[in-house]
Short mmCIF file of C-alpha atoms in Angstrom, two decimals:
data_model
loop_
_atom_site.label_atom_id
_atom_site.label_comp_id
_atom_site.label_asym_id
_atom_site.label_seq_id
_atom_site.Cartn_x
_atom_site.Cartn_y
_atom_site.Cartn_z
CA LYS A 1 -4.74 -81.08 71.86
CA GLY A 2 -6.01 -78.43 74.22
CA ILE A 3 -5.18 -80.55 77.29
CA ILE A 4 -4.10 -78.36 80.20
CA SER A 5 -0.63 -79.27 81.52
CA TYR A 6 -0.22 -76.34 83.92
CA ALA A 7 -2.68 -74.05 85.71
CA SER A 8 -1.67 -71.17 87.91
CA PRO A 9 -3.24 -70.67 91.35
CA SER A 10 -5.28 -67.84 89.82
CA CYS A 11 -7.71 -70.49 88.53
CA ARG A 12 -9.11 -70.35 92.07
CA LEU A 13 -10.93 -67.19 90.95
CA LEU A 14 -13.16 -69.55 88.98
CA GLY A 15 -13.56 -71.87 91.94
CA PHE A 16 -11.09 -74.53 90.79
CA GLU A 17 -7.87 -75.75 92.33
CA PRO A 18 -4.99 -76.14 89.86
CA GLU A 19 -5.01 -79.93 90.27
CA GLN A 20 -8.72 -79.99 89.27
CA VAL A 21 -7.85 -78.32 85.96
CA ILE A 22 -4.60 -80.07 84.95
CA GLY A 23 -5.15 -82.97 82.54
CA ARG A 24 -8.54 -81.73 81.34
CA SER A 25 -9.40 -80.18 78.00
CA THR A 26 -9.70 -76.43 77.73
CA LEU A 27 -13.11 -77.07 76.18
CA ASP A 28 -14.35 -78.59 79.49
CA PHE A 29 -14.49 -75.08 80.94
CA VAL A 30 -15.88 -73.22 77.93
CA ALA A 31 -19.59 -72.37 77.77
CA ASN A 32 -21.50 -74.38 75.14
CA GLU A 33 -22.16 -71.39 72.86
CA ASP A 34 -18.40 -70.70 72.51
CA ARG A 35 -17.04 -74.24 72.23
CA GLU A 36 -17.04 -74.44 68.44
CA ARG A 37 -15.18 -71.12 68.13
CA VAL A 38 -12.63 -72.10 70.82
CA TYR A 39 -12.11 -75.46 69.13
CA ALA A 40 -11.38 -73.67 65.83
CA THR A 41 -8.89 -71.44 67.68
CA LEU A 42 -7.14 -74.51 69.12
CA GLN A 43 -6.96 -76.07 65.65
CA GLN A 44 -5.41 -72.88 64.27
CA LEU A 45 -2.83 -72.80 67.06
CA PHE A 46 -1.64 -76.31 66.21
CA SER A 47 -1.71 -75.78 62.44
CA GLY A 48 1.85 -74.50 62.41
CA GLU A 49 0.90 -70.89 61.61
CA GLU A 50 1.65 -68.04 63.95
CA PRO A 51 -1.41 -66.99 65.98
CA ASP A 52 -3.31 -64.14 64.38
CA PRO A 53 -3.22 -61.30 66.95
CA ALA A 54 -6.36 -59.75 65.42
CA LEU A 55 -8.41 -62.89 66.10
CA ASP A 56 -11.08 -62.57 68.79
CA ARG A 57 -9.87 -64.63 71.71
CA GLU A 58 -12.60 -63.72 74.18
CA PHE A 59 -14.81 -66.57 75.29
CA LYS A 60 -17.22 -67.43 78.04
CA VAL A 61 -16.20 -69.95 80.70
CA LEU A 62 -18.18 -71.44 83.55
CA SER A 63 -16.91 -71.32 87.11
CA ALA A 64 -17.12 -74.30 89.45
CA ASP A 65 -20.45 -72.98 90.78
CA GLY A 66 -21.88 -72.39 87.26
CA ARG A 67 -21.40 -68.60 87.02
CA SER A 68 -20.30 -67.20 83.68
CA PHE A 69 -17.06 -65.29 83.17
CA TRP A 70 -15.49 -63.86 80.06
CA LEU A 71 -11.79 -64.55 79.59
CA GLU A 72 -9.39 -63.22 77.02
CA GLY A 73 -6.18 -65.04 76.17
CA ARG A 74 -3.17 -64.23 74.04
CA PRO A 75 -1.42 -67.50 73.25
CA THR A 76 2.24 -68.10 72.56
CA VAL A 77 3.00 -71.24 70.58
CA LEU A 78 5.92 -73.39 71.83
CA ARG A 79 7.64 -75.32 69.04
CA ASP A 80 10.03 -78.24 68.86
CA GLU A 81 13.43 -78.07 67.14
CA SER A 82 11.83 -78.60 63.73
CA GLY A 83 9.46 -75.66 64.26
CA SER A 84 6.34 -77.75 64.74
CA PRO A 85 3.93 -76.59 67.46
CA VAL A 86 3.94 -78.84 70.54
CA GLU A 87 2.03 -76.74 73.07
CA PHE A 88 1.03 -73.21 73.80
CA VAL A 89 1.07 -70.96 76.82
CA THR A 90 -1.76 -68.55 77.44
CA ALA A 91 -2.20 -66.02 80.18
CA PHE A 92 -5.91 -65.35 80.56
CA ARG A 93 -7.47 -62.26 82.01
CA ASP A 94 -11.01 -61.68 83.21
CA VAL A 95 -12.80 -59.31 80.82
CA THR A 96 -16.30 -59.90 82.20
CA GLU A 97 -16.78 -56.27 83.24
CA ARG A 98 -15.53 -54.92 79.92
CA LYS A 99 -17.75 -57.37 78.01
CA GLY A 100 -20.75 -56.26 80.09
CA LEU A 101 -20.01 -52.61 79.33
CA ILE A 102 -19.70 -53.37 75.62
CA ASP A 103 -22.98 -55.30 75.66
CA ARG A 104 -24.76 -52.43 77.41
CA LEU A 105 -23.25 -49.93 74.98
CA GLU A 106 -24.37 -52.01 71.99
CA ALA A 107 -27.87 -52.23 73.48
CA ALA A 108 -27.93 -48.44 73.97
CA ILE A 109 -26.77 -47.91 70.39
CA SER A 110 -29.49 -50.26 69.17
CA ARG A 111 -32.13 -48.34 71.16
CA ALA A 112 -30.77 -45.04 69.81
CA ASP A 113 -30.92 -46.39 66.25
CA ALA A 114 -34.53 -47.48 66.78
CA ALA A 115 -35.41 -44.05 68.20
CA LEU A 116 -33.70 -42.36 65.25
CA GLN A 117 -35.69 -44.53 62.84
CA GLN A 118 -38.92 -43.55 64.62
CA LYS A 119 -37.95 -39.87 64.46
CA GLN A 120 -37.18 -40.16 60.75
CA GLU A 121 -40.59 -41.75 60.16
CA LEU A 122 -42.25 -38.98 62.19
CA VAL A 123 -40.46 -36.27 60.20
CA THR A 124 -41.46 -37.97 56.95
CA ASN A 125 -45.10 -38.13 58.05
CA LEU A 126 -45.08 -34.55 59.36
CA THR A 127 -43.50 -33.31 56.15
CA HIS A 128 -46.27 -34.97 54.17
CA ASP A 129 -48.95 -33.66 56.54
CA PHE A 130 -47.63 -30.10 56.24
CA LYS A 131 -47.04 -30.19 52.50
CA ALA A 132 -50.68 -30.90 51.65
CA PRO A 133 -52.18 -27.84 53.39
CA LEU A 134 -49.15 -25.76 52.51
CA GLY A 135 -49.84 -26.42 48.83
CA ALA A 136 -53.35 -25.05 49.25
CA ILE A 137 -52.08 -22.06 51.21
CA LEU A 138 -49.49 -21.27 48.55
CA ALA A 139 -52.11 -21.59 45.82
CA TYR A 140 -54.43 -19.17 47.58
CA ALA A 141 -51.52 -16.81 48.28
CA ALA A 142 -50.65 -16.86 44.56
CA ARG A 143 -54.25 -16.02 43.72
CA LEU A 144 -54.20 -13.11 46.16
CA LYS A 145 -50.90 -11.91 44.73
CA ALA A 146 -52.43 -12.06 41.25
CA GLY A 147 -55.12 -9.68 42.44
CA GLU A 148 -57.95 -12.12 43.00
CA SER A 149 -60.08 -11.75 46.10
CA LEU A 150 -61.23 -14.60 48.26
CA PHE A 151 -64.65 -14.46 49.83
CA ILE A 152 -65.93 -16.66 52.64
CA PRO A 153 -69.69 -16.46 53.09
CA GLY A 154 -70.83 -15.18 56.46
CA GLY A 155 -71.74 -17.82 59.05
CA MET A 156 -69.45 -20.48 57.57
CA LYS A 157 -67.25 -22.11 60.20
CA HIS A 158 -63.62 -21.31 59.62
CA ASN A 159 -60.30 -20.73 61.36
CA GLU A 160 -58.16 -17.74 60.61
CA PHE A 161 -54.54 -18.49 59.85
CA GLY A 162 -53.39 -14.95 59.37
CA THR A 163 -54.94 -11.54 59.24
CA SER A 164 -53.98 -7.90 58.95
CA ASP A 165 -55.76 -4.96 60.51
CA ASP A 166 -57.12 -3.92 57.13
CA LEU A 167 -57.86 -7.18 55.39
CA GLU A 168 -58.24 -10.85 56.17
CA ILE A 169 -55.37 -12.27 54.14
CA LEU A 170 -56.07 -15.97 54.41
CA GLU A 171 -58.67 -18.14 55.99
CA VAL A 172 -58.96 -21.90 56.04
CA VAL A 173 -62.46 -23.30 56.17
CA LEU A 174 -63.16 -26.22 58.49
CA PRO A 175 -65.20 -28.29 57.74
CA GLY A 176 -66.36 -27.99 54.19
CA GLU A 177 -64.78 -26.67 51.07
CA MET A 178 -63.64 -23.13 50.56
CA GLY A 179 -65.43 -21.34 47.81
CA THR A 180 -64.20 -18.25 46.04
CA VAL A 181 -66.31 -15.49 44.67
CA PRO A 182 -64.78 -12.69 42.62
CA CYS A 183 -65.29 -9.35 44.26
CA ASP A 184 -63.76 -5.92 44.24
CA PRO A 185 -60.88 -5.37 46.66
CA PRO A 186 -61.43 -2.95 49.53
CA ALA A 187 -61.05 0.71 48.73
CA GLY A 188 -57.44 1.84 48.55
CA LEU A 189 -56.04 -1.61 47.67
CA LYS A 190 -55.34 -2.51 44.09
#
């Protein structure tokens, strides 16, 4: 089974003359990593069932000079008068370029997925990093809204986050802890 009884002159594209191919097994030309799968395909073809058109029939072959090519075949089973399979005819086509494009596309998708994962991790970390100070800011804003005043002693290092012309609304102290001291609001604000 799988012995080649006819080869068209197109086998020269792989560096073989038709007479070099006839009488040999199909598996002689298949790359090692695809032999088991091609063997299973041959077994299925001679099982008596009709070939499954959805089955992947792409496989890697080696040319006479050792280069790799991808071929795709769509077999037709020839049967005897009782309906038993006796041989099959397959027209192969070179799908090396298409296979290369698919491989590059899959690699690009994999890189994009990895980049997306990194971006998701960054967003998660940034969200956490912003939530912590935001909680403090919101707490101080709530205290201001409730009428409390915040006082930062003179000379303490701090960065202003937001101010108005009349009143410093919020300051964040760096380094050190912010202390609050109750005091009267500026005149005119209540």
